[in-house]
Short mmCIF file of C-alpha atoms in Angstrom, two decimals:
data_model
loop_
_atom_site.label_atom_id
_atom_site.label_comp_id
_atom_site.label_asym_id
_atom_site.label_seq_id
_atom_site.Cartn_x
_atom_site.Cartn_y
_atom_site.Cartn_z
CA MET A 655 15.47 154.53 18.10
CA LEU A 656 13.10 155.67 20.79
CA THR A 657 10.15 153.81 22.19
CA THR A 658 6.93 155.74 22.36
CA GLY A 659 4.40 153.54 24.11
CA ALA A 660 4.78 152.47 27.72
CA LEU A 661 5.40 148.89 26.66
CA ALA A 662 6.64 149.53 23.14
CA LEU A 663 9.64 147.54 22.02
CA THR A 664 12.82 148.55 20.30
CA ALA A 665 14.06 145.42 18.59
CA CYS A 666 17.38 145.32 16.84
CA GLY A 667 19.24 142.33 15.52
CA SER A 668 22.75 142.14 14.17
CA ARG A 669 23.88 144.72 11.66
CA ASP A 670 26.02 142.06 10.01
CA ASP A 671 24.11 141.75 6.73
CA LYS A 672 26.19 139.12 4.98
CA GLY A 673 23.36 136.73 4.32
CA ASP A 674 24.65 134.06 6.70
CA ASP A 675 21.51 131.95 7.02
CA THR A 676 20.62 133.32 10.46
CA ASP A 677 17.08 132.01 9.92
CA LYS A 678 18.43 128.51 10.57
CA LYS A 679 19.81 129.51 13.92
CA THR A 680 18.01 129.70 17.25
CA GLU A 681 17.04 133.24 18.13
CA ILE A 682 17.84 134.27 21.70
CA ILE A 683 16.86 137.65 23.08
CA ILE A 684 18.90 139.83 25.40
CA GLY A 685 16.45 142.20 27.04
CA VAL A 686 17.29 145.78 27.99
CA ASP A 687 15.38 147.92 30.45
CA ALA A 688 16.30 151.60 30.77
CA PRO A 689 14.79 155.07 30.39
CA LEU A 690 14.81 155.58 26.63
CA THR A 691 12.64 158.69 26.64
CA GLY A 692 12.22 161.52 29.12
CA GLN A 693 14.13 161.63 32.40
CA ASN A 694 17.65 160.14 32.26
CA SER A 695 17.17 159.04 28.63
CA ALA A 696 20.62 160.14 27.39
CA THR A 697 22.18 157.71 29.84
CA GLY A 698 19.55 155.03 29.25
CA LEU A 699 20.12 155.12 25.50
CA GLY A 700 23.83 154.71 26.16
CA ILE A 701 23.03 151.47 28.01
CA GLN A 702 20.94 150.22 25.10
CA GLY A 703 23.74 151.10 22.68
CA GLY A 704 26.36 149.25 24.70
CA VAL A 705 24.26 146.09 24.68
CA GLN A 706 23.54 146.44 20.98
CA ILE A 707 27.22 146.51 20.08
CA ALA A 708 27.92 143.48 22.28
CA VAL A 709 25.15 141.58 20.49
CA ASP A 710 26.40 142.70 17.08
CA ASP A 711 29.89 141.47 17.97
CA ALA A 712 28.57 138.13 19.24
CA ASN A 713 26.60 137.55 16.05
CA LYS A 714 29.46 138.60 13.78
CA ASN A 715 31.95 136.39 15.62
CA ASN A 716 29.54 133.48 15.98
CA THR A 717 30.33 133.51 19.69
CA VAL A 718 27.59 130.98 20.43
CA PRO A 719 27.33 128.52 17.52
CA GLY A 720 23.77 127.90 16.35
CA VAL A 721 22.49 131.09 17.99
CA THR A 722 21.53 134.52 16.67
CA PHE A 723 21.17 137.14 19.38
CA LYS A 724 18.65 139.95 19.27
CA VAL A 725 18.12 142.99 21.50
CA VAL A 726 14.68 143.90 22.77
CA ALA A 727 14.76 147.21 24.66
CA LEU A 728 11.94 148.41 26.89
CA ASP A 729 11.48 151.99 28.06
CA ASP A 730 10.91 152.26 31.81
CA LYS A 731 10.87 156.08 31.71
CA ALA A 732 12.75 155.98 35.06
CA ILE A 733 9.45 154.96 36.71
CA PRO A 734 9.61 151.96 39.10
CA ALA A 735 6.13 150.68 38.28
CA GLN A 736 6.94 150.75 34.57
CA GLY A 737 10.11 148.80 35.22
CA GLN A 738 8.12 146.14 37.04
CA SER A 739 5.69 145.91 34.13
CA ASN A 740 8.59 145.63 31.69
CA ALA A 741 10.15 142.86 33.78
CA THR A 742 6.89 140.92 33.62
CA GLN A 743 6.79 141.32 29.85
CA LEU A 744 10.39 140.15 29.42
CA VAL A 745 9.84 137.14 31.69
CA SER A 746 6.82 136.07 29.63
CA ASN A 747 8.91 135.79 26.45
CA ASP A 748 10.62 132.38 26.42
CA LYS A 749 13.29 133.67 24.03
CA VAL A 750 14.59 136.11 26.65
CA LEU A 751 17.48 134.42 28.48
CA GLY A 752 19.04 137.48 30.10
CA VAL A 753 18.37 141.16 30.82
CA VAL A 754 20.68 144.15 31.10
CA GLY A 755 19.42 147.02 33.27
CA PRO A 756 17.86 149.02 34.69
CA LEU A 757 19.63 152.35 35.01
CA ASN A 758 17.96 153.47 38.23
CA SER A 759 18.26 151.69 41.57
CA GLY A 760 14.69 152.65 42.47
CA VAL A 761 13.44 150.90 39.35
CA ALA A 762 15.53 147.83 40.18
CA THR A 763 13.78 147.40 43.53
CA GLN A 764 10.55 146.73 41.64
CA MET A 765 12.07 144.35 39.09
CA GLN A 766 14.26 142.01 41.10
CA GLN A 767 11.50 139.79 42.49
CA VAL A 768 9.92 139.36 39.06
CA PHE A 769 13.16 138.11 37.54
CA ALA A 770 14.03 135.96 40.57
CA THR A 771 10.69 134.16 40.43
CA ALA A 772 11.38 133.27 36.79
CA ASN A 773 15.08 132.42 37.33
CA LEU A 774 15.95 135.04 34.71
CA VAL A 775 19.37 136.62 35.09
CA GLN A 776 19.59 140.40 35.39
CA VAL A 777 22.85 142.36 35.19
CA SER A 778 22.72 146.10 35.82
CA PRO A 779 25.56 148.26 34.48
CA SER A 780 24.64 151.20 36.70
CA ASN A 781 22.67 150.40 39.88
CA THR A 782 24.69 151.46 42.92
CA ALA A 783 22.34 151.18 45.92
CA PRO A 784 24.02 148.66 48.30
CA GLU A 785 20.76 147.06 49.46
CA LEU A 786 20.07 145.63 46.01
CA THR A 787 22.74 142.99 46.52
CA GLN A 788 23.41 143.04 50.26
CA GLY A 789 19.94 143.53 51.75
CA LYS A 790 18.30 146.35 53.69
CA ASN A 791 20.55 145.83 56.70
CA TRP A 792 23.74 145.75 54.63
CA GLN A 793 25.63 148.02 57.04
CA THR A 794 25.34 145.47 59.84
CA THR A 795 24.39 142.13 58.26
CA LYS A 796 24.89 141.45 54.56
CA THR A 797 22.37 139.05 53.04
CA ARG A 798 21.88 138.58 49.32
CA PRO A 799 18.17 139.03 48.48
CA PHE A 800 18.14 137.66 44.90
CA LYS A 801 20.57 135.22 43.30
CA THR A 802 19.46 136.30 39.80
CA TYR A 803 20.67 139.90 40.26
CA PHE A 804 24.20 141.07 39.40
CA ARG A 805 25.87 144.36 38.57
CA THR A 806 29.01 145.56 36.82
CA ALA A 807 28.98 148.92 38.68
CA THR A 808 30.38 149.24 42.18
CA THR A 809 28.15 150.47 45.00
CA ASP A 810 27.43 153.76 46.73
CA ALA A 811 28.97 152.30 49.88
CA LEU A 812 32.27 153.01 48.13
CA GLN A 813 31.24 155.92 45.89
CA GLY A 814 29.85 158.07 48.70
CA GLY A 815 32.96 157.64 50.82
CA PHE A 816 35.25 158.20 47.83
CA ALA A 817 33.52 161.54 47.12
CA ALA A 818 33.62 162.58 50.78
CA ASP A 819 37.33 161.80 51.02
CA TYR A 820 38.05 163.83 47.88
CA ALA A 821 35.92 166.79 49.06
CA TYR A 822 37.58 166.94 52.47
CA ASN A 823 41.17 165.97 51.77
CA THR A 824 41.75 167.17 48.19
CA LEU A 825 39.31 170.07 47.75
CA LYS A 826 39.81 171.06 51.41
CA LYS A 827 36.09 171.79 51.79
CA ARG A 828 34.81 172.00 55.35
CA ASN A 829 31.19 173.19 55.14
CA VAL A 830 28.86 171.35 52.76
CA PHE A 831 25.18 171.79 51.92
CA ILE A 832 23.61 168.44 51.00
CA VAL A 833 20.67 168.01 48.62
CA ASP A 834 18.98 164.85 47.35
CA ASP A 835 16.05 163.93 45.12
CA LYS A 836 14.40 161.57 47.65
CA GLN A 837 14.90 158.59 45.34
CA THR A 838 16.58 155.30 46.33
CA TYR A 839 19.82 156.18 44.56
CA GLY A 840 20.03 159.88 45.34
CA ALA A 841 19.00 159.78 48.99
CA GLY A 842 21.20 156.77 49.67
CA LEU A 843 24.25 158.34 48.06
CA ALA A 844 23.76 161.63 49.90
CA LYS A 845 23.49 159.81 53.23
CA LEU A 846 26.73 157.94 52.63
CA PHE A 847 28.53 161.10 51.53
CA LYS A 848 27.33 162.87 54.67
CA ALA A 849 28.60 160.06 56.89
CA GLY A 850 32.01 160.09 55.21
CA PHE A 851 32.36 163.88 55.21
CA THR A 852 31.37 164.40 58.84
CA GLY A 853 33.44 161.39 59.84
CA ALA A 854 36.48 163.10 58.32
CA GLY A 855 35.78 166.25 60.33
CA GLY A 856 33.63 168.27 57.93
CA LYS A 857 30.44 170.09 58.87
CA VAL A 858 26.99 170.07 57.25
CA ALA A 859 25.82 173.64 56.68
CA GLY A 860 22.33 172.45 55.83
CA ASP A 861 20.37 169.89 53.88
CA ASP A 862 17.26 169.84 51.74
CA HIS A 863 15.39 167.74 49.19
CA VAL A 864 13.98 168.24 45.70
CA ASN A 865 11.47 166.32 43.63
CA THR A 866 12.27 164.72 40.30
CA GLY A 867 10.95 167.02 37.60
CA ASP A 868 11.50 170.22 39.61
CA THR A 869 12.78 173.18 37.58
CA ASP A 870 12.62 176.15 39.96
CA PHE A 871 15.24 176.03 42.70
CA SER A 872 15.18 179.71 43.76
CA ALA A 873 14.18 178.97 47.37
CA LEU A 874 16.85 176.30 47.65
CA VAL A 875 19.47 178.65 46.18
CA THR A 876 18.64 181.19 48.88
CA LYS A 877 19.04 178.56 51.59
CA ILE A 878 22.40 177.49 50.22
CA LYS A 879 23.68 181.08 49.96
CA ASN A 880 22.57 181.86 53.53
CA SER A 881 24.25 178.72 54.84
CA LYS A 882 27.72 179.98 53.83
CA ALA A 883 28.54 176.50 52.49
CA ASP A 884 31.69 176.10 50.42
CA LEU A 885 30.35 173.09 48.50
CA VAL A 886 27.00 171.62 47.49
CA TYR A 887 26.73 167.84 47.37
CA TYR A 888 23.83 166.54 45.26
CA GLY A 889 22.43 163.03 45.38
CA GLY A 890 20.41 162.41 42.24
CA GLN A 891 20.41 162.59 38.45
CA TYR A 892 21.55 165.20 35.94
CA ASP A 893 18.01 166.28 34.99
CA GLU A 894 17.57 168.39 38.13
CA SER A 895 21.19 169.07 39.07
CA GLU A 896 22.00 170.69 35.72
CA LYS A 897 19.30 173.29 36.44
CA LEU A 898 20.22 173.66 40.09
CA THR A 899 23.86 174.46 39.35
CA LYS A 900 22.89 177.08 36.77
CA GLN A 901 20.46 178.79 39.12
CA LEU A 902 22.97 178.55 41.96
CA LYS A 903 25.76 180.26 40.01
CA ASP A 904 23.42 182.78 38.38
CA GLY A 905 22.16 183.58 41.90
CA GLY A 906 25.64 184.54 43.03
CA ALA A 907 26.75 181.40 44.88
CA LYS A 908 30.08 180.71 43.22
CA ILE A 909 30.65 177.29 44.77
CA PRO A 910 31.00 173.92 43.03
CA LEU A 911 28.29 171.29 42.89
CA PHE A 912 29.53 167.75 43.51
CA GLY A 913 27.47 164.66 42.69
CA GLY A 914 27.56 160.98 41.83
CA ASP A 915 27.47 159.01 38.60
CA GLY A 916 23.85 160.00 38.01
CA MET A 917 25.18 163.44 37.08
CA PHE A 918 27.98 162.13 34.88
CA SER A 919 26.59 162.93 31.46
CA ASP A 920 27.54 165.31 28.67
CA THR A 921 23.93 166.48 28.83
CA TYR A 922 24.67 168.02 32.24
CA ILE A 923 27.32 170.29 30.72
CA GLN A 924 25.31 171.04 27.59
CA THR A 925 22.28 172.19 29.59
CA SER A 926 24.00 174.13 32.37
CA GLY A 927 26.61 175.65 30.06
CA LYS A 928 29.44 177.69 31.53
CA THR A 929 27.88 177.55 34.99
CA SER A 930 28.93 173.89 35.23
CA GLU A 931 32.61 174.83 35.07
CA GLY A 932 34.38 173.46 38.14
CA ASP A 933 31.55 171.07 39.11
CA LEU A 934 32.49 167.53 40.02
CA VAL A 935 31.16 163.97 39.96
CA THR A 936 32.28 160.53 40.93
CA SER A 937 31.64 157.64 38.59
CA VAL A 938 32.33 153.94 38.52
CA GLY A 939 35.43 152.57 36.85
CA GLN A 940 38.02 154.44 34.85
CA PRO A 941 37.29 156.83 31.95
CA VAL A 942 36.24 154.53 29.11
CA ASP A 943 37.89 156.86 26.58
CA SER A 944 41.23 156.25 28.28
CA LEU A 945 41.07 152.45 28.07
CA ALA A 946 42.80 150.72 25.15
CA SER A 947 40.44 147.78 25.70
CA ALA A 948 37.47 150.01 24.84
CA ALA A 949 38.89 151.67 21.73
CA ASP A 950 37.15 149.32 19.28
CA PHE A 951 33.86 149.66 21.17
CA ILE A 952 34.02 153.46 21.05
CA LYS A 953 34.86 153.43 17.34
CA LYS A 954 31.86 151.20 16.61
CA TYR A 955 29.54 153.26 18.82
CA LYS A 956 30.46 156.52 17.11
CA ALA A 957 30.14 154.97 13.65
CA SER A 958 26.82 153.27 14.37
CA GLY A 959 24.63 156.31 14.76
CA LEU A 960 23.46 155.05 18.15
CA LYS A 961 22.18 157.80 20.41
CA GLY A 962 22.89 158.45 24.06
CA ASP A 963 25.98 158.91 26.22
CA TYR A 964 28.22 155.85 25.94
CA GLY A 965 30.79 157.33 28.32
CA THR A 966 28.80 156.82 31.51
CA TYR A 967 27.74 153.16 31.39
CA GLY A 968 28.22 152.07 27.77
CA GLY A 969 31.31 150.02 28.57
CA TYR A 970 29.70 148.42 31.60
CA SER A 971 26.61 147.65 29.50
CA TYR A 972 28.76 145.96 26.87
CA ASP A 973 30.45 143.90 29.58
CA ALA A 974 27.12 143.05 31.25
CA ALA A 975 25.73 141.77 27.95
CA THR A 976 28.96 139.88 27.25
CA ALA A 977 28.74 138.14 30.64
CA ILE A 978 25.23 136.97 29.77
CA ILE A 979 26.25 135.90 26.25
CA LYS A 980 29.21 133.90 27.56
CA ALA A 981 26.96 132.21 30.13
CA ILE A 982 24.45 131.33 27.43
CA GLY A 983 27.28 129.83 25.41
CA ASN A 984 28.03 127.47 28.30
CA VAL A 985 24.41 126.33 28.46
CA VAL A 986 23.10 126.41 24.89
CA LYS A 987 24.93 123.98 22.59
CA ASP A 988 24.40 123.90 18.81
CA GLY A 989 21.38 126.15 19.19
CA LYS A 990 19.57 123.75 21.53
CA VAL A 991 18.12 125.43 24.59
CA PRO A 992 17.88 122.82 27.39
CA ASP A 993 15.16 122.56 30.01
CA GLY A 994 15.82 124.91 32.90
CA ALA A 995 18.14 127.02 30.77
CA ARG A 996 17.42 130.26 32.62
CA ALA A 997 18.44 128.87 36.01
CA LYS A 998 21.56 127.30 34.51
CA ILE A 999 22.51 130.63 32.95
CA VAL A 1000 22.23 132.33 36.35
CA ASP A 1001 24.70 129.79 37.73
CA GLU A 1002 27.08 130.41 34.83
CA VAL A 1003 26.95 134.19 35.27
CA GLN A 1004 27.92 133.71 38.92
CA LYS A 1005 31.09 131.94 37.70
CA THR A 1006 31.92 134.76 35.25
CA LYS A 1007 35.54 135.76 34.92
CA PHE A 1008 36.95 137.59 31.91
CA ASP A 1009 38.68 140.82 30.92
CA GLY A 1010 35.97 143.21 29.80
CA ILE A 1011 36.36 146.38 27.80
CA ALA A 1012 35.82 148.47 30.97
CA GLY A 1013 37.92 146.27 33.25
CA PRO A 1014 37.94 142.77 34.76
CA VAL A 1015 34.49 141.19 35.07
CA SER A 1016 33.61 138.83 37.90
CA PHE A 1017 31.10 138.77 40.73
CA ASP A 1018 31.37 138.13 44.45
CA GLU A 1019 28.97 136.11 46.60
CA TYR A 1020 26.47 138.99 46.61
CA GLY A 1021 26.45 139.48 42.84
CA ASP A 1022 28.55 142.65 43.15
CA THR A 1023 31.39 143.39 40.78
CA THR A 1024 34.87 142.73 42.08
CA ASN A 1025 36.07 145.80 40.14
CA LYS A 1026 36.08 148.57 42.76
CA GLN A 1027 37.67 151.26 40.61
CA LEU A 1028 36.23 154.79 40.91
CA THR A 1029 37.01 158.14 39.27
CA VAL A 1030 36.43 161.79 40.15
CA TYR A 1031 35.68 164.01 37.15
CA GLN A 1032 35.58 167.79 37.00
CA VAL A 1033 34.20 170.11 34.34
CA VAL A 1034 37.26 171.76 32.82
CA ASP A 1035 36.87 173.98 29.74
CA GLY A 1036 33.42 172.60 29.10
CA LYS A 1037 34.32 168.90 29.28
CA TRP A 1038 34.48 166.21 31.93
CA LYS A 1039 38.12 165.66 32.89
CA ALA A 1040 39.27 162.80 35.10
CA VAL A 1041 41.12 164.29 38.08
CA LYS A 1042 41.52 161.22 40.29
CA SER A 1043 41.13 157.47 39.83
CA GLY A 1044 41.57 154.75 42.40
CA THR A 1045 39.88 152.40 44.81
CA PHE A 1046 38.28 153.26 48.13
CA ASN A 1047 37.94 150.81 50.97
CA GLY A 1048 36.31 153.09 53.54
#
């Protein structure tokens, strides 16, 4: 289901239609904020779907006695100002006791203060910008800006270095052209990749920037070809990179494009076609399709008719929602929501520790996941194939 208006809602309850007197239970809403239309929507819908299945499971299993959970999803269209407006709307609804999202780090920067002021917990399954949890000066002095903000995805501080290490030591690339989309996520990731690659001994053949929504990259393709680079590193989302790689290969530059988790979507391959063959990405965690713990989730997702790419952040979205649901269960007893419930739920999320479907779930003193697993994927025969998994400590 897609939202159409800027503040339209997608509301879905449990699909467990067994007539179990849910009207006598207290309704609690888990909010979702993600791009559900337009830019990045395939990934955003995957986030919504992951949360929906977690809520369905909680309702079916009566995880929190006396409570029926409901999902309310808001479309931020990958626009920071829209995310801020959505956060305000979610905060104003007393039934909302937790929010999963957003997808984009740039959107998160405009939402965090709104949630913090209301003591409403927010768990992102996908934000990777380090400053969201460790402050603007995170490279020298880590300071947590908002105690209400958590994430189940590891940060670009690790992802950028992991990619640089793989490019230099495994791919044996020595001359990279770096491109970013000037957004919080993309520019930050590209900067960290550059630092890791040059630190290892690699050279930067050139760098440039694109705008979100760009479709013609002919001038950039010429720059890359003239630079004699043996690799292009792209910091940004799949919407632009899928077009860039096609124009790059069609223009005669037969070199791979390497990016971060923002590119890790089946849509990237579907749009760029055969020109994506050999391209690479890093993404958080291990391949969800390879995890026995996620088998039931994947089966339910495929059977549900839910749209979007579950493979990128669906598992982390399920785990983010589960962390919130478990915290609510420690605060709300027999359907009775106590005074100050939101703040108490924040405290309970901080104490989270359980085995999620995408890996162990717990948070450090900054609200960051303690699961530092990362994976490199490559397009092989038209599909993303995991080629390396591990942890990276810099």
